[in-house]
Coordinates of C-alpha atoms in Angstrom, one line a residue:
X21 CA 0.0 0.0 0.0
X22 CA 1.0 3.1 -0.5
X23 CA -1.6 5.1 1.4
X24 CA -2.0 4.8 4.9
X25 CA -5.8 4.5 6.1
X26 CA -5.0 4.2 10.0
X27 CA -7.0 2.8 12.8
X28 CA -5.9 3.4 16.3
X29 CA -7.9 1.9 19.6
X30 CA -6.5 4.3 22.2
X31 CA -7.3 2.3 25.8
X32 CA -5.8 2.1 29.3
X33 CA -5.7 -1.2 29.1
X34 CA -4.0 -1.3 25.7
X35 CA -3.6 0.0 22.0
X36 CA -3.7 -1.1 19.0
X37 CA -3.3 -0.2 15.6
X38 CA -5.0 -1.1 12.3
X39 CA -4.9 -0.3 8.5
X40 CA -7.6 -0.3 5.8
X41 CA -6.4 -1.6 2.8
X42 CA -8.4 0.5 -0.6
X43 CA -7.8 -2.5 -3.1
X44 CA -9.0 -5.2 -1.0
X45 CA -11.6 -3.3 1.0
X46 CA -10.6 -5.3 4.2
X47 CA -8.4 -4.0 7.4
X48 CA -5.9 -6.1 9.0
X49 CA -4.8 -5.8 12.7
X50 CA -0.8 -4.3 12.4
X51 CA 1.3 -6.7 15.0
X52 CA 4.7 -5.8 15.1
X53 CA 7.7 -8.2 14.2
X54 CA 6.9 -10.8 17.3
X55 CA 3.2 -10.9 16.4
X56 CA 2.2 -9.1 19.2
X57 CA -1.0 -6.9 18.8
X58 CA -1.2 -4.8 21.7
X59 CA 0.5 -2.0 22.7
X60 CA 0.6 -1.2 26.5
X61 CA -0.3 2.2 27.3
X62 CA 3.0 2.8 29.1
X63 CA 5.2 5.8 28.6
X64 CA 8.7 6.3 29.6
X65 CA 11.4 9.0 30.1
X66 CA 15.4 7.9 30.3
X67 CA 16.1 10.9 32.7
X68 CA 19.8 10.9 31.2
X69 CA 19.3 10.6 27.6
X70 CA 16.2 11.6 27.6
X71 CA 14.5 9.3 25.2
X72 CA 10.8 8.1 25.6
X73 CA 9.9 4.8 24.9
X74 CA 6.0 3.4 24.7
X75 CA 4.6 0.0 24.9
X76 CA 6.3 -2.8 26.0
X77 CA 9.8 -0.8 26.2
X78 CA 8.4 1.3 28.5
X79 CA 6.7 -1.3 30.6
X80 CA 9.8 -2.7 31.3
X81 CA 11.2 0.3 32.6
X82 CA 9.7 0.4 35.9
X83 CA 11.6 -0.3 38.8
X84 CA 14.9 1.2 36.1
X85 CA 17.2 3.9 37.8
X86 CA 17.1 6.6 35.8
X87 CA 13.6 6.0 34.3
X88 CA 10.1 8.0 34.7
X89 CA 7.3 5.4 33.5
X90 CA 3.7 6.4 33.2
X91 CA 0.8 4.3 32.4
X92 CA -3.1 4.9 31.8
X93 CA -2.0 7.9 29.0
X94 CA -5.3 8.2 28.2
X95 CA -7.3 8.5 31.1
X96 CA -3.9 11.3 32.5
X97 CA -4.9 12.7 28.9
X98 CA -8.7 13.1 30.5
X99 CA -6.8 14.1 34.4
X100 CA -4.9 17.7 32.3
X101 CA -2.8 17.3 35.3
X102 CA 1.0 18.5 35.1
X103 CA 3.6 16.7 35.6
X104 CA 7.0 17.4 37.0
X105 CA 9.4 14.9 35.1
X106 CA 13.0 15.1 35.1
X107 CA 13.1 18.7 36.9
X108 CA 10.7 20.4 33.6
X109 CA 7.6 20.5 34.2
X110 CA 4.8 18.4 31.4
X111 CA 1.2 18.9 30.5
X112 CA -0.9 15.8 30.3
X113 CA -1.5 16.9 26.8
X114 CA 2.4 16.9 26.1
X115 CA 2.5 13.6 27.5
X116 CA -0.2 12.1 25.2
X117 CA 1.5 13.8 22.6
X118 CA 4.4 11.9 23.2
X119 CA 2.7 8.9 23.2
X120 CA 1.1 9.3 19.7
X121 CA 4.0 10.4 17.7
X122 CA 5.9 7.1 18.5
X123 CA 2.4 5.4 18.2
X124 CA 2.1 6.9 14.6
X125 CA 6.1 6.5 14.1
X126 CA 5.0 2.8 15.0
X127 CA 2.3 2.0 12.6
X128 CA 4.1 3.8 9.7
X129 CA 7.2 1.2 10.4
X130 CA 4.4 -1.8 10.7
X131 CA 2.9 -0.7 7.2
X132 CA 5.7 0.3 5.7
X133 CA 3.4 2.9 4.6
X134 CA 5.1 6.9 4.7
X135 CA 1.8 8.7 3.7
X136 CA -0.7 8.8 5.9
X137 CA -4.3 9.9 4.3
X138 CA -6.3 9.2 7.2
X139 CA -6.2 8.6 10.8
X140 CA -9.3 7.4 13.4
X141 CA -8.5 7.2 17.0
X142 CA -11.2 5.3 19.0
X143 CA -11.4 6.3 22.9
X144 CA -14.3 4.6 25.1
X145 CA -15.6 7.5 25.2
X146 CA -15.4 11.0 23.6
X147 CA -15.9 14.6 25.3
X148 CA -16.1 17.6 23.4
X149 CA -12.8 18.2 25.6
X150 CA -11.1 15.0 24.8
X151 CA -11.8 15.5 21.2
X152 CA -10.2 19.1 21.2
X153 CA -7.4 18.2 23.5
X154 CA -6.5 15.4 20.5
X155 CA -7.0 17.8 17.9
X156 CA -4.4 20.0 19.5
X157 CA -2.0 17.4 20.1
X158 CA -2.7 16.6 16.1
X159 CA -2.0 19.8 15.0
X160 CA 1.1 20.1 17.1
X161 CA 2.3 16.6 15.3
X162 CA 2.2 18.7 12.1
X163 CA -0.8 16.4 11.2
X164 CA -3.4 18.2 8.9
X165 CA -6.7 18.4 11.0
X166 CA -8.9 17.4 7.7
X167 CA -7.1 14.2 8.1
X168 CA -7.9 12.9 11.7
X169 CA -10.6 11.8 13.4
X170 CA -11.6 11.2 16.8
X171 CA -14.6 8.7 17.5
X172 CA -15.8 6.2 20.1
X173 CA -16.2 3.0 20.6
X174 CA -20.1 2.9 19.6
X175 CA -19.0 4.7 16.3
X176 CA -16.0 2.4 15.7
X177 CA -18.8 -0.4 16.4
X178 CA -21.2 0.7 13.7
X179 CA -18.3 1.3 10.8
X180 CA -17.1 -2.0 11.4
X181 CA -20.3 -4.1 10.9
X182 CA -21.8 -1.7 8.9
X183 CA -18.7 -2.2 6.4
X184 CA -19.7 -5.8 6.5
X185 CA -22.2 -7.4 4.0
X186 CA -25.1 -6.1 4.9
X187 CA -26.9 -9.3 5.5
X188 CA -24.6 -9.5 8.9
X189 CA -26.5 -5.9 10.0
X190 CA -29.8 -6.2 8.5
X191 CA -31.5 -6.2 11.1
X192 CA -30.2 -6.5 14.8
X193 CA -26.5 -7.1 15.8
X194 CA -25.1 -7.5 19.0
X195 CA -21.4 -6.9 20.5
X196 CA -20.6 -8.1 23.8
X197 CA -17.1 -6.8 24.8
X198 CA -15.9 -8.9 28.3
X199 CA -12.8 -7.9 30.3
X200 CA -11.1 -6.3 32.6
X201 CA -13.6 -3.7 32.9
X202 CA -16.8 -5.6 33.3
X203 CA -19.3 -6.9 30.5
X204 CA -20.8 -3.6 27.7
X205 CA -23.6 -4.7 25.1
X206 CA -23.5 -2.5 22.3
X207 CA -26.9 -3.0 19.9
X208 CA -27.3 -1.9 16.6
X209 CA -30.9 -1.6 15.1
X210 CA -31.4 -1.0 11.8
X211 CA -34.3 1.8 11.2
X212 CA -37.1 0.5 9.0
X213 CA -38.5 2.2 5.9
X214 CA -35.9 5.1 5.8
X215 CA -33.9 6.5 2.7
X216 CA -31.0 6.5 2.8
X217 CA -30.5 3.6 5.3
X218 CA -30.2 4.6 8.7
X219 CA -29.0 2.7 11.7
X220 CA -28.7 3.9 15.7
X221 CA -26.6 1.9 18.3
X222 CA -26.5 2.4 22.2
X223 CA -24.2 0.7 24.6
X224 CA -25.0 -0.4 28.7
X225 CA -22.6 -1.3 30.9
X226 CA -24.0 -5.4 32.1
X227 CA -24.3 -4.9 35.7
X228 CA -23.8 -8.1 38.3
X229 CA -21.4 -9.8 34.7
X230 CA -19.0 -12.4 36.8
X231 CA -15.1 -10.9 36.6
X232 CA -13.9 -12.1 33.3
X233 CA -10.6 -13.4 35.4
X234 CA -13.0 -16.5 36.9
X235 CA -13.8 -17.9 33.4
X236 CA -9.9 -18.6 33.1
X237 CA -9.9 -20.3 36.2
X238 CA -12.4 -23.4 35.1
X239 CA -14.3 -25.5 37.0
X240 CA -17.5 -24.8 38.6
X241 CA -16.6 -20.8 38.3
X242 CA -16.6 -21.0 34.8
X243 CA -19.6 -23.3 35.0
X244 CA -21.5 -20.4 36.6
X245 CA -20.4 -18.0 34.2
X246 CA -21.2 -19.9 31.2
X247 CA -24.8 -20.5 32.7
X248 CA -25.1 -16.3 33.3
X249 CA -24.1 -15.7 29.7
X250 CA -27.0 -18.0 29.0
X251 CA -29.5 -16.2 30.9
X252 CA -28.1 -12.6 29.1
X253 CA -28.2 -14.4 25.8
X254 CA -32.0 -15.4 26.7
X255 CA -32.8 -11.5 27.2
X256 CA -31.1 -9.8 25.2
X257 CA -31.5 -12.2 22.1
X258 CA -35.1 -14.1 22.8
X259 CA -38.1 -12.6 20.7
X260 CA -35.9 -10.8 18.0
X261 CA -34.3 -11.3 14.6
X262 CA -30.6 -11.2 14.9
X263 CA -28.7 -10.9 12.0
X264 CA -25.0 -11.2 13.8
X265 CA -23.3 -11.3 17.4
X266 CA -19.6 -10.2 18.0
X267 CA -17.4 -11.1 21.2
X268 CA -14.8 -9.1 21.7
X269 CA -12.5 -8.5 24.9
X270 CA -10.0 -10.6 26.9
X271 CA -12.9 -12.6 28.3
X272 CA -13.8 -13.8 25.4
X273 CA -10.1 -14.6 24.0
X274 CA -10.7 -18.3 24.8
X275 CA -14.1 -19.6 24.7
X276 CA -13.6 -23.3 26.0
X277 CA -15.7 -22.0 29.0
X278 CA -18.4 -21.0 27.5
X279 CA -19.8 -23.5 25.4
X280 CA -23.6 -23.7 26.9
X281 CA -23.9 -19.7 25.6
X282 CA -22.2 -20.1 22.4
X283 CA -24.8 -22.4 21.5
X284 CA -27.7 -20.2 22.9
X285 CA -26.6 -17.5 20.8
X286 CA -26.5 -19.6 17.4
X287 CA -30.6 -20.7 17.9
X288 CA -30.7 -18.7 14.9
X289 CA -29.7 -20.4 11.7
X290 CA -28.9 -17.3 9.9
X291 CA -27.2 -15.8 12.2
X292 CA -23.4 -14.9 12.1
X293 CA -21.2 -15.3 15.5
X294 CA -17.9 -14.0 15.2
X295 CA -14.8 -13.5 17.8
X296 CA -13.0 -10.6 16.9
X297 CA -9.6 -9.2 18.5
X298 CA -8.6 -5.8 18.2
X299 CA -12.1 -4.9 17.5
X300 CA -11.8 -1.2 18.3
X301 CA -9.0 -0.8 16.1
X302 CA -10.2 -2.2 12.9
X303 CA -13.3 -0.2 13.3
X304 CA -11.6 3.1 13.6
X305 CA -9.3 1.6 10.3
X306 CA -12.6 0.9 8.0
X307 CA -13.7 4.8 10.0
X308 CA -10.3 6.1 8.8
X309 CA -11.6 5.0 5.4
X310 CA -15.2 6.3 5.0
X311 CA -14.6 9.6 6.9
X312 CA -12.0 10.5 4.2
X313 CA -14.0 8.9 1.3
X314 CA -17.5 9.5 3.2
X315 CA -19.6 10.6 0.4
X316 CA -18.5 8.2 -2.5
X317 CA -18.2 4.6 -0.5
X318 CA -20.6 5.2 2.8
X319 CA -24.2 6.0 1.6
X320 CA -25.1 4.8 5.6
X321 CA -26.5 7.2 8.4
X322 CA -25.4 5.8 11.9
X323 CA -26.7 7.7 14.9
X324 CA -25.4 7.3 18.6
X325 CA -23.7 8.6 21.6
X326 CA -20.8 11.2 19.5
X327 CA -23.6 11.6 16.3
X328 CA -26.2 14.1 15.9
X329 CA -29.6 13.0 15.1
X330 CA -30.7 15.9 13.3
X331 CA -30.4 18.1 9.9
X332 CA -30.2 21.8 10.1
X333 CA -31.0 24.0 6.9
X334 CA -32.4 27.3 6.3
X335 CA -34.3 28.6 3.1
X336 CA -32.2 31.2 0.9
X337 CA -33.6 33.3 -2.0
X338 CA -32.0 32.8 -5.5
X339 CA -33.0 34.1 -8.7
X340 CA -36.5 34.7 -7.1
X341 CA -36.9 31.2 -6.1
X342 CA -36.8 29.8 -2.7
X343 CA -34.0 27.0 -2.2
X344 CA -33.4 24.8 0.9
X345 CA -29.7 25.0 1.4
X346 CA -28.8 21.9 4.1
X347 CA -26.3 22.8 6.7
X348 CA -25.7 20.3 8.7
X349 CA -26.6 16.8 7.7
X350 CA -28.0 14.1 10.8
X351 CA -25.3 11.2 11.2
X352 CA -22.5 13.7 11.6
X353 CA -20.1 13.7 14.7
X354 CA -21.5 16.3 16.9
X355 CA -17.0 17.5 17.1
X356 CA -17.1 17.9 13.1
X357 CA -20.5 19.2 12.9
X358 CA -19.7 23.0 12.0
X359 CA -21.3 25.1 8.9
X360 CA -20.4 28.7 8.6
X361 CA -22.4 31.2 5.8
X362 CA -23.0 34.4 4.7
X363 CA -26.1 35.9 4.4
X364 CA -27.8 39.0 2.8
X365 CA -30.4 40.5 4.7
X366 CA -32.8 42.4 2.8
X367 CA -35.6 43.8 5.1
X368 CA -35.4 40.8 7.2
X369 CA -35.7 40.9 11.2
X370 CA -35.7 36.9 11.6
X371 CA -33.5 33.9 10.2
X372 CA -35.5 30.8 10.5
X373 CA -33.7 28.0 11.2
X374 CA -35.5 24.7 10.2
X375 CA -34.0 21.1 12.5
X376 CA -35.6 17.6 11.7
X377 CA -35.2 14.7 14.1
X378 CA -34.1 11.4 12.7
X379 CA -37.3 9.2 11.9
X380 CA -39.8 12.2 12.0
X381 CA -41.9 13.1 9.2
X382 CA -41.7 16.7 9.3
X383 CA -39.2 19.5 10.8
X384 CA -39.9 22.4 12.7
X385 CA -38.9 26.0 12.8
X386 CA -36.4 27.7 15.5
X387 CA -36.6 31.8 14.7
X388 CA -33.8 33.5 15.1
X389 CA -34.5 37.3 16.0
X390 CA -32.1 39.5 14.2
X391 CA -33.9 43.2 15.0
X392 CA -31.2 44.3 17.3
X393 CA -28.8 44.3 13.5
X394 CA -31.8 46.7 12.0
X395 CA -32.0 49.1 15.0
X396 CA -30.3 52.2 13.0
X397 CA -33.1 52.1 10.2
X398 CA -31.2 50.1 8.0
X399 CA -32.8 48.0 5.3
X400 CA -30.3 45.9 4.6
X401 CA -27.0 43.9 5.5
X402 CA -24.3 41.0 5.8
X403 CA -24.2 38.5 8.5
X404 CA -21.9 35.7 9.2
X405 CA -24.1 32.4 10.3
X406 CA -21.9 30.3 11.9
X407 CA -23.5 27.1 14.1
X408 CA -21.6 24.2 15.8
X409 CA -22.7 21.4 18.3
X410 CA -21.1 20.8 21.7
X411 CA -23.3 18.1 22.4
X412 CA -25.2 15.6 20.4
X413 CA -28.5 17.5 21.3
X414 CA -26.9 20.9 21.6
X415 CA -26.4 23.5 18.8
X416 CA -24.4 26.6 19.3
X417 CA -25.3 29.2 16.8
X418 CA -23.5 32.7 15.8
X419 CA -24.5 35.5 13.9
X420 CA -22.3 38.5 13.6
X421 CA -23.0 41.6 11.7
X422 CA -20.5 42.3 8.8
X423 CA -22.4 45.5 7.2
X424 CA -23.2 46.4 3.6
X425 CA -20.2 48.2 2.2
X426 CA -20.0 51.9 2.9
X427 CA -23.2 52.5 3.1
X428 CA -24.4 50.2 6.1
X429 CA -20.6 49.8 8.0
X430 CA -20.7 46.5 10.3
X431 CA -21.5 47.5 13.9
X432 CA -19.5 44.7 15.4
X433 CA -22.9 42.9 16.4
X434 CA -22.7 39.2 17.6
X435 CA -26.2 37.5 18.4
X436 CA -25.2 34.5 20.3
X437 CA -28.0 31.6 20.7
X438 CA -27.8 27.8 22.1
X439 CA -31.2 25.4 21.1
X440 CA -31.5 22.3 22.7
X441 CA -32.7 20.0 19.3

């Protein structure tokens, strides 16, 4: 390959790093030259040569003289604390940043790939301050913004089955992701009768899920667990037609223990049951992919926790006709969601703006008052519409006054709204 479509699953408990491939269409997990997949989430300072290490290296610096080793980058990412480290003082942000450039360094070595197009990293979960504290480290890497994205684990769910044939997500899929950190069912429901095909996911975390460290331990531990799985298959999975179940996690690495719920959850003859490692990964790689080539290769809507459910457009006048002009489309990550237009206003003390909700039939109309711009008498002039989301079901919208030429100067007006949609 020449281009490098790059998926990166950014944990505490461990990364990994996967590539989308153009010709074949498929992603491949990128081990390094011992086969190993993960990456620990270890970072290390030599205090006398002051190298950093990450990974493995680094893990096997604690306990070194001479060495500073951090672990968990990035939940100390999510901390912003500062850290004194060899007598200078480091943002968590510098930290991470360290982190990713060998991380990136890393994959570009596994690939042998020196252009990277795209990059997805995939946290458990994404703030609007997570995603910009990436996005600065990004830019400060010299990457170009346009070119990386930062999702979550729901979204890195839905591009990887949805990425499949479609008969594995036609209807309802499950993932159940078992490990360390407890038991999370993602679901992914297909939305019937809608054009173009549109699909919503949610996750829970399984309460009361027996620690996945027992099912390793066999005997009548593993007995139990394999007869609780059962019971979760039963209600989660009874009464419904579902097209494909994944199992991800170190739980679910070896599956000698559970052989009593890997038969409940084929009842189904069409169903597909897969066991996928480095799940997070590979869906950020086929993310990597579609988020750079969105509009040509991913004609999908997917909805959830990180994606706004709605579609914001206005009406403009042109050539005496009325024209809808779309600016923002539902589907999008509430971090990239951001239009910016200018407007004539001619006579006008209101911008309507017009929102429609995912599945409903019609949309409705927020007015936006613009008298305080007219005040002076004036009939007419520019405005700046900017609007941006800060949370799925939050929109941020700007207007600010930039006149009409000499004979309307700007009066340095900003109208600043926030609509819960």
């Amino acid at each position: 390959m020449e281009n490098l479509y790059l998926g990166i699953d950014f944990s505490d408990l461990g990364c990994s790093l996967s590539s989308f491939n153009p010709e074949t269409r498929m992603v491949q997990v990128m081990p390094d030259e011992n086969g190993e997949i993960w990456i620990p989430s270890f970072l290390s300072l030599n205090e006398e040569s002051g190298q950093w290490k990450i990974g493995k290296e680094a893990q096997e610096d604690q306990g070194q003289p001479g060495c500073l080793v951090l672990k968990n980058l990035p939940s100390l990412l999510r901390s912003g604390k500062t850290l004194e480290l060899n007598g200078e003082c480091y943002t968590a942000e510098k930290l991470a940043g360290e982190f990713l450039n060998k991380l990136l360094w890393e994959a570009q070595k596994r690939s042998g790939t020196p252009e990277l197009v795209s990059v997805a990293i995939c946290l458990e979960n994404v703030s609007a301050a997570e995603a910009e504290k990436l996005s600065r480290i990004c830019s400060e890497l010299e990457l170009d913004l346009q070119k990386v994205h930062i999702i979550n684990r729901q979204e890195s769910f839905m591009y990887y089955l949805m990425s499949q044939k479609r008969e594995i997500w036609s209807n309802v899929s499950y993932l159940f992701d078992y490990g360390e950190d407890g038991l999370f069912c993602y679901e992914l429901d297909v939305l019937k009768g809608m054009r173009p095909v549109t699909a919503q996911a949610h996750r829970e975390k399984v309460q009361d899920a027996p620690p996945a460290a027992v099912t390793a331990e066999g005997g009548e531990f593993a007995e139990a667990a394999d007869q609780w799985f059962c019971m979760l298959a039963d209600r989660k999975l009874t009464g419904r037609i579902v097209s494909s179940v994944v199992l991800c996690g170190s739980g679910f690495s070896d599956l000698s223990w559970a052989k009593q719920f890997i038969r409940r959850i084929y009842t189904q003859k069409s169903r597909k049951v897969y066991q996928v490692e480095a799940f997070y990964g590979m869906g950020a790689a086929f993310a990597a992919y579609h988020l750079a080539e969105e509009h040509r290769y991913f004609p999908y809507i997917c909805i959830c926790e990180g994606r706004i459910s709605t579609t914001i457009s206005i009406f403009v006048e042109e050539k005496e006709t009325s024209e809808q002009l779309i600016l923002i489309r539902e589907g999008t990550s509430c971090y990239e969601a951001r239009a910016s237009i200018d407007l004539n206003l001619i006579e006008q003390k209101t911008l309507d703006l017009y929102v429609k909700n995912t599945g409903a039939p019609e949309s409705y109309k927020l007015p936006l008052d613009l008298s305080s711009l007219m005040e002076d008498g004036r009939e007419r002039t520019k405005v700046r519409l900017s609007i941006a989301f800060s949370k799925e079901d939050t929109m941020m919208v700007r207007v600010e006054d930039l006149g009409f030429g000499e004979i309307y100067p700007a009066t340095e007006q900003v109208i600043l709204k926030s609509y819960h949609v």
